[in-house]
Structure formats: structure tokens, C-alpha cells
PDB file of C-alpha atoms in Angstrom:
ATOM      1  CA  UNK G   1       0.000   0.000   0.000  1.00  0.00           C
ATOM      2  CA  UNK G   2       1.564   3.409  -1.159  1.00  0.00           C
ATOM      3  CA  UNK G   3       2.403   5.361   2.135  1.00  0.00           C
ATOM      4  CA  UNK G   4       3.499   8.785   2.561  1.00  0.00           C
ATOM      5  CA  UNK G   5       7.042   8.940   0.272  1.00  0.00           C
ATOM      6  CA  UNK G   6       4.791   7.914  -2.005  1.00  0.00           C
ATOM      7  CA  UNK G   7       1.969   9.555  -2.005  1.00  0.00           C
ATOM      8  CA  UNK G   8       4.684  12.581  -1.706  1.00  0.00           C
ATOM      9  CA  UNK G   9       5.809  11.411  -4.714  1.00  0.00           C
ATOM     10  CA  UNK G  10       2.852  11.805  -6.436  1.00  0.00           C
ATOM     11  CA  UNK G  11       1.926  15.068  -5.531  1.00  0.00           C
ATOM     12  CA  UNK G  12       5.348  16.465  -6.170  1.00  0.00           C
ATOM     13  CA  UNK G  13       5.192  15.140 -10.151  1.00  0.00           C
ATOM     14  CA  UNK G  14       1.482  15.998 -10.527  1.00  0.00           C
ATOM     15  CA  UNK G  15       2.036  19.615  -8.838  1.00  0.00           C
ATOM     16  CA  UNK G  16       4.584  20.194 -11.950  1.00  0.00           C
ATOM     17  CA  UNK G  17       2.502  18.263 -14.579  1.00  0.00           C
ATOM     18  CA  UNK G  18      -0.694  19.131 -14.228  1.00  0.00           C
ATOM     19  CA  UNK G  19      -1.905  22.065 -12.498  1.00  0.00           C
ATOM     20  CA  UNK G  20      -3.547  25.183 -14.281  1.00  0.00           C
ATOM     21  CA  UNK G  21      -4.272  22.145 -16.586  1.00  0.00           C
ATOM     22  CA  UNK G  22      -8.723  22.058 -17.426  1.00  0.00           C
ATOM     23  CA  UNK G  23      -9.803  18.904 -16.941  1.00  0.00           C
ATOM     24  CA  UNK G  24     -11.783  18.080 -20.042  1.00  0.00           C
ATOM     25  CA  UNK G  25     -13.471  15.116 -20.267  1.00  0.00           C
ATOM     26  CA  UNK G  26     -14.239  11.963 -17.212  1.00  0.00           C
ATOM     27  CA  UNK G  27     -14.787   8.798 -17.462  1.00  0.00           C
ATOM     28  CA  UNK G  28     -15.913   6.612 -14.590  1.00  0.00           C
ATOM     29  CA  UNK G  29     -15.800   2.457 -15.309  1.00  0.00           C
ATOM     30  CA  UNK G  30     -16.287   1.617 -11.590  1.00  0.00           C
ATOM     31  CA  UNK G  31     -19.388   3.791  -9.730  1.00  0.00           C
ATOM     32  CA  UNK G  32     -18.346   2.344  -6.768  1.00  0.00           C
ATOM     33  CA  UNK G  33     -14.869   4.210  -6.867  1.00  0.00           C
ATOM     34  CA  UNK G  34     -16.463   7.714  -6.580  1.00  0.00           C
ATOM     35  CA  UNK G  35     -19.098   8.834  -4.118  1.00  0.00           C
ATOM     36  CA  UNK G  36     -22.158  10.024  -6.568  1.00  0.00           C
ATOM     37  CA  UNK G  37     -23.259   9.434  -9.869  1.00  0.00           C
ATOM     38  CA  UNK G  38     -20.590   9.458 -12.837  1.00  0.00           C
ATOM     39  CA  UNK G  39     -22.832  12.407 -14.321  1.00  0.00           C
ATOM     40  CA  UNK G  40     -22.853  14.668 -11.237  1.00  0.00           C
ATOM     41  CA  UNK G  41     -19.107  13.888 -10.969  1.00  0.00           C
ATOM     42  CA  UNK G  42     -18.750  14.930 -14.777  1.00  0.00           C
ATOM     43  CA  UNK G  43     -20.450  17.826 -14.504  1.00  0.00           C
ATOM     44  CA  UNK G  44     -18.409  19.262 -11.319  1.00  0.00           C
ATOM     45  CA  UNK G  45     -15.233  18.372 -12.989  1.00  0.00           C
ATOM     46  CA  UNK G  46     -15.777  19.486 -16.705  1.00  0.00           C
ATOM     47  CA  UNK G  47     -14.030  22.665 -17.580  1.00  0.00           C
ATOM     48  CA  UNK G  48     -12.141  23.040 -14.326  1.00  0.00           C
ATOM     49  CA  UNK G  49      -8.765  23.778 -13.534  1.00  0.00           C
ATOM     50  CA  UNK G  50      -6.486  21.952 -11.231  1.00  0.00           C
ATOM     51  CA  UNK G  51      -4.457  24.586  -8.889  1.00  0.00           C
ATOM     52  CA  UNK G  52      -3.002  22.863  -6.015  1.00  0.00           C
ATOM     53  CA  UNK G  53      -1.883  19.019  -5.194  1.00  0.00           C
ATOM     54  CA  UNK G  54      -1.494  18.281  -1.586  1.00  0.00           C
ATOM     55  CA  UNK G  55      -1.034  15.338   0.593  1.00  0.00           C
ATOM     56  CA  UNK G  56      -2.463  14.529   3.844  1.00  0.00           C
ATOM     57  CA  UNK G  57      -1.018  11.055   5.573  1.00  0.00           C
ATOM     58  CA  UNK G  58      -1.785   8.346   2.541  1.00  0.00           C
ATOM     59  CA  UNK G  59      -4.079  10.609   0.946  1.00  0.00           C
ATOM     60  CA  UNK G  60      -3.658  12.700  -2.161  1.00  0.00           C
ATOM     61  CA  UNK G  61      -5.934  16.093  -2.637  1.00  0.00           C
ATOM     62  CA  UNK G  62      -6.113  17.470  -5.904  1.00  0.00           C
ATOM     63  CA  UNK G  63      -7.885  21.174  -5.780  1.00  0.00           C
ATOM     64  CA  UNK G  64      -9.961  22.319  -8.277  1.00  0.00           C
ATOM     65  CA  UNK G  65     -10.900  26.234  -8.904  1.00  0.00           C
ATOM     66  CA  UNK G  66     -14.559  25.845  -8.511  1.00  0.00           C
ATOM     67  CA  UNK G  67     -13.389  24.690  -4.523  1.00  0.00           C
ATOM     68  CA  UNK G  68     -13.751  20.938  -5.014  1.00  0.00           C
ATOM     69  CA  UNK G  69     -11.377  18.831  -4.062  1.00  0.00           C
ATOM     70  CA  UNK G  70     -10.936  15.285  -5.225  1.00  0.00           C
ATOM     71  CA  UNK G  71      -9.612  12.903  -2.591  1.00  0.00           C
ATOM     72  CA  UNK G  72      -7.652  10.233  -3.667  1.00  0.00           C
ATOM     73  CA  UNK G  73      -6.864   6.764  -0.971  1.00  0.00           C
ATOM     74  CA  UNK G  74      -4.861   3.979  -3.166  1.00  0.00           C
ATOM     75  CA  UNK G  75      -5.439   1.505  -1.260  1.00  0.00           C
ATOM     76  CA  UNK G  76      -3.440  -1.627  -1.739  1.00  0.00           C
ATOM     77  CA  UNK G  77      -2.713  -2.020  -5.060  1.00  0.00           C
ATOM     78  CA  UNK G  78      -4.005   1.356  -6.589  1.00  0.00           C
ATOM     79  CA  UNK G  79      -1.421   3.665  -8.545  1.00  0.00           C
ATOM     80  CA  UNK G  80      -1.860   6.722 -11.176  1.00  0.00           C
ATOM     81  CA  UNK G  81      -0.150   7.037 -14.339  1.00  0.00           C
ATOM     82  CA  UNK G  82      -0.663   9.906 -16.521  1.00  0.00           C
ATOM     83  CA  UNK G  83      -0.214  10.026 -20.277  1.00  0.00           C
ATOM     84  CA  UNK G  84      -1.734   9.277 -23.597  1.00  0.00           C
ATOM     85  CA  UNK G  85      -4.312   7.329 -25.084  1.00  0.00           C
ATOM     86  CA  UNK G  86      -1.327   6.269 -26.901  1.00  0.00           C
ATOM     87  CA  UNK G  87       0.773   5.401 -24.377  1.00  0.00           C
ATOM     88  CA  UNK G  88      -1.703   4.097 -21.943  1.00  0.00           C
ATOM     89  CA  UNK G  89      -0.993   0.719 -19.521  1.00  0.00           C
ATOM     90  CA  UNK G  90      -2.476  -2.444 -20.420  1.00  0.00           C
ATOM     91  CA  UNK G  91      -4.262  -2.083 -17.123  1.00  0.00           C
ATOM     92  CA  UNK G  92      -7.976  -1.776 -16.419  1.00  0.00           C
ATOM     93  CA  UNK G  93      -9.060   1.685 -14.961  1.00  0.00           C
ATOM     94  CA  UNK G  94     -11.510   2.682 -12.843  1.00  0.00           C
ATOM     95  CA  UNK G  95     -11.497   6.256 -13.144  1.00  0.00           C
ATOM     96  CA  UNK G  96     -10.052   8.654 -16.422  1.00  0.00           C
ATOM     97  CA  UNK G  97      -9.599  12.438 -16.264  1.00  0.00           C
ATOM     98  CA  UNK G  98      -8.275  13.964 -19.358  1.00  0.00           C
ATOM     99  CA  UNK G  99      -6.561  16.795 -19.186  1.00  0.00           C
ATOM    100  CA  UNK G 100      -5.513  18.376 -22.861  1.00  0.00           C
ATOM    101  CA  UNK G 101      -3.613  15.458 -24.834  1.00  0.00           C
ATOM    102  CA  UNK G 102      -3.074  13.770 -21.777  1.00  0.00           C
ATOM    103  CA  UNK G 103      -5.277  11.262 -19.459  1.00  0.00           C
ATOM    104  CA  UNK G 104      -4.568  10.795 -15.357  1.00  0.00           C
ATOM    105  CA  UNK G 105      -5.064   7.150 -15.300  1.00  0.00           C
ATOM    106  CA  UNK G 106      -6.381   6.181 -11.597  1.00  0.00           C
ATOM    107  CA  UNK G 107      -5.625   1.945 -11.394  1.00  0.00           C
ATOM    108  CA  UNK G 108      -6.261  -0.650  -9.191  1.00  0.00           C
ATOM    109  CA  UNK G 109      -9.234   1.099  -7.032  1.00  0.00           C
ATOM    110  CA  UNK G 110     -10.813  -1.811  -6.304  1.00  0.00           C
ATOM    111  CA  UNK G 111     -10.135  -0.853  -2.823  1.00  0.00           C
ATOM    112  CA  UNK G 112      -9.192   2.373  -3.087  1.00  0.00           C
ATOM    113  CA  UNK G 113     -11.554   5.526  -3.854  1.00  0.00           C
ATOM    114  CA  UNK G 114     -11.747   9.146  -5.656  1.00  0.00           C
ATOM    115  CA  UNK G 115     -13.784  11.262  -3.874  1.00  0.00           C
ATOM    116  CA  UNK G 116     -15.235  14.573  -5.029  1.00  0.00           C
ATOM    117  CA  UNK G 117     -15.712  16.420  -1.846  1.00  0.00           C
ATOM    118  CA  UNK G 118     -15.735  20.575  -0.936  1.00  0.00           C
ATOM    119  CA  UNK G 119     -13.639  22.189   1.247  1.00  0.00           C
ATOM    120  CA  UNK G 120     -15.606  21.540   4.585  1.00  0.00           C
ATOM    121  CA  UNK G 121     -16.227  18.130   3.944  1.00  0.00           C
ATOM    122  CA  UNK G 122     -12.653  17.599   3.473  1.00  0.00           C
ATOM    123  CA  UNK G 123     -11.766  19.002   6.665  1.00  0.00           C
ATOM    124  CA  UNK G 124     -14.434  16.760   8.150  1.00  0.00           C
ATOM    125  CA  UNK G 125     -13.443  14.031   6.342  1.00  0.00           C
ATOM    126  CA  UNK G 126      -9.933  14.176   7.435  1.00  0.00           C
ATOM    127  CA  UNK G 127     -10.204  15.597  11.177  1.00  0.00           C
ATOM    128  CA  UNK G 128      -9.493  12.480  13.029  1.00  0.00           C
ATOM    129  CA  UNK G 129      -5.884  11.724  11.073  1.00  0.00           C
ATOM    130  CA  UNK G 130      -2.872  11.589  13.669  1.00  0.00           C
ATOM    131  CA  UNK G 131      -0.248  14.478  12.946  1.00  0.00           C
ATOM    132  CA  UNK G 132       2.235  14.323   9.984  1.00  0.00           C
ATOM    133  CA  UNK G 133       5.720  13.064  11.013  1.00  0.00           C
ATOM    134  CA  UNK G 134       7.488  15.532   8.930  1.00  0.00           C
ATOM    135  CA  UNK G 135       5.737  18.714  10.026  1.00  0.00           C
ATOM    136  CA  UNK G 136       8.119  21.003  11.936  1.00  0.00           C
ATOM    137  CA  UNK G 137       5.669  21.191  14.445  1.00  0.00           C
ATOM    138  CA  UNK G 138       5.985  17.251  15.557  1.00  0.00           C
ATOM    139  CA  UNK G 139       9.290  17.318  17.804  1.00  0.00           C
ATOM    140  CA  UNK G 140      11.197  15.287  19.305  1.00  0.00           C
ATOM    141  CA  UNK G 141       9.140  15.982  22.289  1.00  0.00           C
ATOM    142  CA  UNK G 142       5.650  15.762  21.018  1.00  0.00           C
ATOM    143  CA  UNK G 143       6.401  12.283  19.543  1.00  0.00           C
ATOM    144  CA  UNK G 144       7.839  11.166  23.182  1.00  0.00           C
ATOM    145  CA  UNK G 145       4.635  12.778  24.369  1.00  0.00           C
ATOM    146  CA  UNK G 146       2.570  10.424  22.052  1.00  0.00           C
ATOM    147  CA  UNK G 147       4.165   7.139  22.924  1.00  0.00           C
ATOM    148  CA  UNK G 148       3.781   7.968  26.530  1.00  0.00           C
ATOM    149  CA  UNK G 149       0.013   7.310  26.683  1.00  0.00           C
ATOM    150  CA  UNK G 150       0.370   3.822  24.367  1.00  0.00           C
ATOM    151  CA  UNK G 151       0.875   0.552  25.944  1.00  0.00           C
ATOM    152  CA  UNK G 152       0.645  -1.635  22.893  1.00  0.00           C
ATOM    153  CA  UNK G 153       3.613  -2.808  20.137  1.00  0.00           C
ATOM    154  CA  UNK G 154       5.757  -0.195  18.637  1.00  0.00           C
ATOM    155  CA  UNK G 155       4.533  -1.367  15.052  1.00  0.00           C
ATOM    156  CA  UNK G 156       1.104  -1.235  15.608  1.00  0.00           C
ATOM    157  CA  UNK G 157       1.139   2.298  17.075  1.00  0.00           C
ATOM    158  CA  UNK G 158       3.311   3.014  13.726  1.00  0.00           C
ATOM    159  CA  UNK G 159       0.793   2.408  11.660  1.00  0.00           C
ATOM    160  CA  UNK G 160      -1.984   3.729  13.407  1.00  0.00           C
ATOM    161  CA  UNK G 161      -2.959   6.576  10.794  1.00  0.00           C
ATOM    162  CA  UNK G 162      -5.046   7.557  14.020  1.00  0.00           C
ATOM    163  CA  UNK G 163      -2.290   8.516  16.125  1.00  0.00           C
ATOM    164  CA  UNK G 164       0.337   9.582  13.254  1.00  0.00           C
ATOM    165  CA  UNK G 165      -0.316  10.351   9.640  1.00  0.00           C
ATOM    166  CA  UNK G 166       1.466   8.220   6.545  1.00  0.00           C
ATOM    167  CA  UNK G 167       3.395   5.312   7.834  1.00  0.00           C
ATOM    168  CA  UNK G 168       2.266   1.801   6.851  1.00  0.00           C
ATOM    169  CA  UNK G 169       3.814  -1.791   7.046  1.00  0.00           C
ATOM    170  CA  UNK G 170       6.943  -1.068   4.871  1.00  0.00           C
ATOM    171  CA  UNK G 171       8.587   2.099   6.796  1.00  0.00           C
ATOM    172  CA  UNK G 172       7.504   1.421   9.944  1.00  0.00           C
ATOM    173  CA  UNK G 173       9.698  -1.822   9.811  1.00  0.00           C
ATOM    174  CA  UNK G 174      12.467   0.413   8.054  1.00  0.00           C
ATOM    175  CA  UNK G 175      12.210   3.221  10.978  1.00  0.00           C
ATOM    176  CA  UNK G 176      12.876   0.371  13.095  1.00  0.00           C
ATOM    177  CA  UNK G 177      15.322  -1.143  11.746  1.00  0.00           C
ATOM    178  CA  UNK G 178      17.526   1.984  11.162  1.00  0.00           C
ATOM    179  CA  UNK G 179      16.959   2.639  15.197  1.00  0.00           C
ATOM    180  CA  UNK G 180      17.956  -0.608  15.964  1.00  0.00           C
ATOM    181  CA  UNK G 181      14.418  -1.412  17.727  1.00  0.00           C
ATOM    182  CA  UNK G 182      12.124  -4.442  17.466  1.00  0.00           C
ATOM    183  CA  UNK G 183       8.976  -3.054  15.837  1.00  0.00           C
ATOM    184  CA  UNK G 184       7.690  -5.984  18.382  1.00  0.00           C
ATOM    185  CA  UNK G 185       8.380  -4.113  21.375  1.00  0.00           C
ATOM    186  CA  UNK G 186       5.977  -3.319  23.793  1.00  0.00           C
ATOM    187  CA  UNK G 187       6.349   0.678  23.470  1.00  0.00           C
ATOM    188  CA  UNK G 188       6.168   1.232  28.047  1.00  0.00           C
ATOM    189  CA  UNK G 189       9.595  -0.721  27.530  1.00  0.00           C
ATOM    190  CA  UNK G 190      11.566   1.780  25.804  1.00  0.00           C
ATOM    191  CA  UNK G 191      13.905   3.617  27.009  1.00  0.00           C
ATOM    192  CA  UNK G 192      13.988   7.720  26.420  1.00  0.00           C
ATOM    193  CA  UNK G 193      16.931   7.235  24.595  1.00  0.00           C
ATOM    194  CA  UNK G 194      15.342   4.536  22.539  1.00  0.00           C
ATOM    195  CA  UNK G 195      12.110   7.109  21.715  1.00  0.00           C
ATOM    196  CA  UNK G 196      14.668   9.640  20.495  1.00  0.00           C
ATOM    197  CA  UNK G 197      16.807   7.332  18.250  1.00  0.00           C
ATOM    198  CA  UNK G 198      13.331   6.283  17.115  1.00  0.00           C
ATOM    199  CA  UNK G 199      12.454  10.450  16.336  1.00  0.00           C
ATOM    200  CA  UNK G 200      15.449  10.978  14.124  1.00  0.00           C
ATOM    201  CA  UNK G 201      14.892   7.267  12.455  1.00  0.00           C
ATOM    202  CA  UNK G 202      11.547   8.277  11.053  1.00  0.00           C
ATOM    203  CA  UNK G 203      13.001  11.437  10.138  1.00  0.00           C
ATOM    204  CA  UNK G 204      15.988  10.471   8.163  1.00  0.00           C
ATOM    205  CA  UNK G 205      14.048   7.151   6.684  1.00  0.00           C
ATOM    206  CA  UNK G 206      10.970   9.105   5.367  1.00  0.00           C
ATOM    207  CA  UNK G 207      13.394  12.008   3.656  1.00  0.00           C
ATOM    208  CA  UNK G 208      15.161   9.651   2.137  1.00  0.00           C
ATOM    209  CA  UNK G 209      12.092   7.585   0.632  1.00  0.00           C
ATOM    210  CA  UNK G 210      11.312  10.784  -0.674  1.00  0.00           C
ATOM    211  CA  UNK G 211      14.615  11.622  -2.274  1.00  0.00           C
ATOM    212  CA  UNK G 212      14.254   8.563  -4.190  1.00  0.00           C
ATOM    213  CA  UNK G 213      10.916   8.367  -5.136  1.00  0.00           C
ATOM    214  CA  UNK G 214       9.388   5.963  -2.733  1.00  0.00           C
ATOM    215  CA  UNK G 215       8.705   2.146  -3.492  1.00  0.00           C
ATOM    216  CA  UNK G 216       5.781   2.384  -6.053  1.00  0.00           C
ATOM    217  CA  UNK G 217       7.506   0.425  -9.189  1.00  0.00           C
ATOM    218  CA  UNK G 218       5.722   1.940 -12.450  1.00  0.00           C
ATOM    219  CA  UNK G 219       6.419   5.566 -13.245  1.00  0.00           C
ATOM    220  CA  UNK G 220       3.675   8.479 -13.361  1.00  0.00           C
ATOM    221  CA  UNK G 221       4.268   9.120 -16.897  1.00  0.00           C
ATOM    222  CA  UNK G 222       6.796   8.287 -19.618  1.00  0.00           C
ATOM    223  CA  UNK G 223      10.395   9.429 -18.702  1.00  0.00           C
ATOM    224  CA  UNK G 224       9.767   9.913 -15.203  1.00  0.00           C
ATOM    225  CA  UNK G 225      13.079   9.269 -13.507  1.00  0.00           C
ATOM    226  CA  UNK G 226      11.985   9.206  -9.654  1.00  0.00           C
ATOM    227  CA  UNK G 227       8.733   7.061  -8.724  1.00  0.00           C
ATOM    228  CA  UNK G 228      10.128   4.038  -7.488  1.00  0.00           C
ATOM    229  CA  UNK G 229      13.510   4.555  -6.395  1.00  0.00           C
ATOM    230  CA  UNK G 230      13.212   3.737  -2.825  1.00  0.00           C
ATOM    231  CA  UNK G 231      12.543   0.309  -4.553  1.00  0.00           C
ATOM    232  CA  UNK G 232      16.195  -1.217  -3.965  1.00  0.00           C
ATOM    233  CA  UNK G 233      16.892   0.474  -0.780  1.00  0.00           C
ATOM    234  CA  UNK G 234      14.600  -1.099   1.414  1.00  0.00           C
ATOM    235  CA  UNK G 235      16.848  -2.797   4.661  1.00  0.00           C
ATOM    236  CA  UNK G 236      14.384  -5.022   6.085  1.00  0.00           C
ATOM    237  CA  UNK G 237      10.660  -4.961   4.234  1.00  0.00           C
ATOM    238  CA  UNK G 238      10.269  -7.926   1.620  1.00  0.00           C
ATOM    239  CA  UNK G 239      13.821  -9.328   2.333  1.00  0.00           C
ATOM    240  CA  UNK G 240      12.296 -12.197   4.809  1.00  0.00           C
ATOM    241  CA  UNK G 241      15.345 -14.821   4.943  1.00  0.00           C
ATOM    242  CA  UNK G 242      18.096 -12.426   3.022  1.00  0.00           C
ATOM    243  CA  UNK G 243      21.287 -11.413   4.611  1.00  0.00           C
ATOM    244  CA  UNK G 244      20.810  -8.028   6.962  1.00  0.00           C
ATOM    245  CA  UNK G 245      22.879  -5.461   5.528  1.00  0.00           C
ATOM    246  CA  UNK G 246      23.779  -4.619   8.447  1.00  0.00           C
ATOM    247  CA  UNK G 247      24.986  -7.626  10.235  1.00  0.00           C
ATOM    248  CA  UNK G 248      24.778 -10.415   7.692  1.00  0.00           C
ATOM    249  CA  UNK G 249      22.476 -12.567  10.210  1.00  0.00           C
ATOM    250  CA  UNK G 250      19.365 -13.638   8.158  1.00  0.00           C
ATOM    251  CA  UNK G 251      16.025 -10.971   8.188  1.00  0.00           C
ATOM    252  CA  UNK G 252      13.609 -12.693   9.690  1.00  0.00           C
ATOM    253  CA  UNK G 253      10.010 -12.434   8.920  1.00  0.00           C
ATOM    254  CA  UNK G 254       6.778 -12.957  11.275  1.00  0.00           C
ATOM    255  CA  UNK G 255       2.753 -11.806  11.701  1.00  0.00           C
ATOM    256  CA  UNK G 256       1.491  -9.332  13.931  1.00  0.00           C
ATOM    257  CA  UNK G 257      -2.262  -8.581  13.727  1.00  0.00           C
ATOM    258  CA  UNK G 258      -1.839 -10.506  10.706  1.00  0.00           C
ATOM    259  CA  UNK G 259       0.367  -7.971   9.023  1.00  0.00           C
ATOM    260  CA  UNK G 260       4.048  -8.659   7.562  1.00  0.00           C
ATOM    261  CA  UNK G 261       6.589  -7.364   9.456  1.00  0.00           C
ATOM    262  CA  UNK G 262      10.391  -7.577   9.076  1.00  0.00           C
ATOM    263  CA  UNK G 263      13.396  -7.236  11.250  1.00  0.00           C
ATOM    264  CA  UNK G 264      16.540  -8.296  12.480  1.00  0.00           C
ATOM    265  CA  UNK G 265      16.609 -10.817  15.340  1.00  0.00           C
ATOM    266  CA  UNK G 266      20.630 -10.007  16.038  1.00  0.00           C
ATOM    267  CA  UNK G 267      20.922  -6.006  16.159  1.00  0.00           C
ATOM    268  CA  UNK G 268      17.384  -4.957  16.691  1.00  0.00           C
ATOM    269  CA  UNK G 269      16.413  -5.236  20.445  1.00  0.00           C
TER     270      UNK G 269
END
């Protein structure tokens, strides 16, 4: 499931590519994907402009001018690509938006939803999401603050997009492993120095999904050079049995609340 490098990703390309682009024709193949009737939806998107792409935890907002906002949730499995009718993936979509000579593909929503919402009912809709990691106004101490009131595993409370915007299964295992911390620790068990080391993990692990593009492994459009480039650097996630990179000892892999996770059993602790 895309998480927030990636979703960062996204917004970051599509900021560049497509806004003050008119959106000029929809096409819905899946009515369940949106959240009213494909003509409705048509007729709020037809003719207007895209003028800002933002991100909020795993979710993508595309504003329009007419102060709609579509909001996008991949899911697991959903992914954009944006070109031309040309060029397009042998891939069933659920949604189409086309914008001049070019379409913004929106795949694998079977799970996964475009919502055309206004302002308020964005707010609304997004009220209860746990603070962004990356915002300069979540320290060091507010994130110590956090994990003092939890009692459950460190992953868990990773991934709760309740209590902290953007992290799923893959970098919560990655922020763990570059702290050196089972993401199976009960959290009352760490030590202050542990929560800090944990801080500055999430920090530097996040940036540098970003830098690279994240894990999502086809590009937005044709000759895009970043999506996906996170792809080879993962430590731990998906290496279940391989050689830890930092130690050599093998990555193991187990369940918890029946998802994946990944770590090392030698210098993780």
C-alpha cells in the first residue's frame, strides 16, 4: 500500500505536470470508486482547472478552482499514471480524467476511492488523522509525548494513521530497523533514549524515501526518472530470509495482527 514517500511522490510530479491544466473530459468504469453518480461527478469536474496538489497522511488532494477537491486513498494495489491514449498501460481503470492530450489514469481502485468532496467536507473528512511526522511542528518531544500514553507494540502504534499520519507496514519496519528497535516491542519498555533514536529514524528514513521516489515500481508518466527509487533500498521490508545489511544474520520475517513485518533478530532489540 503506497504510504506517505509515495503519495509525496505523487503530488510532487502531478504539482509540476498538471496544475492550471482544465480537466476536459471523465470517465468513470467503476461507480463504486467515486461517491455520486458518474454524471454529477462529470459535470463538477468538466471545464475546471487543477491549482493545487497536496497530501495529507496516505491521501492525495487534488484542488480544483470551482473549490472541489478530489480525494484520492490507493489503497493496496491502486497507482496513477498519466499520459496518452497512446501510451496508456495495459491495465484496467476505474477512473479517467483527461486533461488536454493527456489522461490521469487512476488503477487498481478496487479498494481504493476518488472522492469529489468541498472544502468543509474535506476538513471533516480528514479531522481524526494523527499528525504528519514531517511537520516542523511534531518534535522530538511531542512524539515522546505520544508514545507515553500507548501501551501496545511499537509497530502497531506506527501504523496507526489515528495517532500519526502516513506510515504503513513497509517504513515502519524500516524506521525500526535503522533505530535498531524491534517493531515488536511493547512501546512502556523503551527507554527515552530509545524514543529519540526512534524520532530521528523516522526522520531520516521518510526524507530519504522521498529523495528517491518511494517504493511504487511503475512511473507516473513516460520518462519519469523518480517514482520508485526507494525500490532497492529497502533494509528489512520484503527481504524475509536475506542477509541483513547490516549484520549479515538472516532478516527474519513474522505476523502481527496478521500484518508482515520484518526485522533483524541479532541487532534490533
Amino acid at each position: 500500500m503506497p504510504e506517505l514517500p509515495e503519495m509525496e511522490t505523487y503530488r510532487r510530479l502531478l504539482q509540476q505536470q498538471i496544475v492550471g491544466l482544465t480537466i476536459t473530459d471523465t470517465h468513470v468504469e467503476r461507480e463504486k470508486t467515486i461517491n455520486m453518480s458518474p454524471d454529477p461527478f462529470a459535470q463538477i469536474l468538466h471545464g475546471s482547472r487543477f491549482t493545487l496538489i497536496d497530501r495529507r497522511g496516505k491521501h492525495l488532494l487534488l484542488h480544483l478552482e470551482n473549490s472541489h477537491v478530489l480525494l484520492l486513498h490507493l489503497m493496496l494495489g491502486g497507482f496513477l499514471y498519466l499520459g496518452t491514449a497512446e501510451d496508456k498501460l495495459s491495465r484496467t481503470s476505474q477512473v479517467t480524467l483527461s486533461i488536454g492530450n493527456r489522461i490521469l489514469y487512476f488503477h487498481g481502485l478496487r479498494l481504493g476511492y476518488l472522492h469529489l468532496l468541498t472544502s468543509e467536507q474535506i476538513d471533516e473528512r480528514l479531522s481524526e488523522l494523527g499528525p504528519e511526522p514531517l511537520a516542523p511542528s511534531f518534535t522530538p518531544a511531542q512524539f515522546s509525548q505520544q508514545l507515553s500514553g500507548k501501551r501496545g507494540i511499537l509497530k502497531t502504534a506506527l501504523v496507526d494513521q489515528h495517532w500519526l499520519a502516513g506510515i504503513g507496514n513497509c517504513y515502519s519496519d524500516e524506521i525500526c530497523f535503522h533505530a535498531g528497535i524491534l517493531p515488536t516491542r511493547r512501546i512502556p519498555t523503551l527507554t527515552s533514549e530509545e524514543v529519540t533514536r526512534l524520532y530521528h529514524s523516522m526522520q531520516a528514513v521518510l526524507k530519504e524515501a522521498m529523495q528517491y521516489g518511494g517504493y511504487m515500481e511503475t512511473p507516473l508518466y513516460k520518462g519519469d526518472g523518480l517514482t520508485g527509487g526507494f525500490n532497492d533500498r529497502c533494509r528489512v521490508y520484503d527481504r524475509g530470509g536475506e542477509p541483513c545489511l547490516r549484520c549479515g544474520h538472516a532478516i527474519a520475517l513474522d505476523k502481527l495482527s496478521s500484518r508482515k513485518v520484518f526485522f533483524c533478530t541479532h541487532c534490533q532489540n
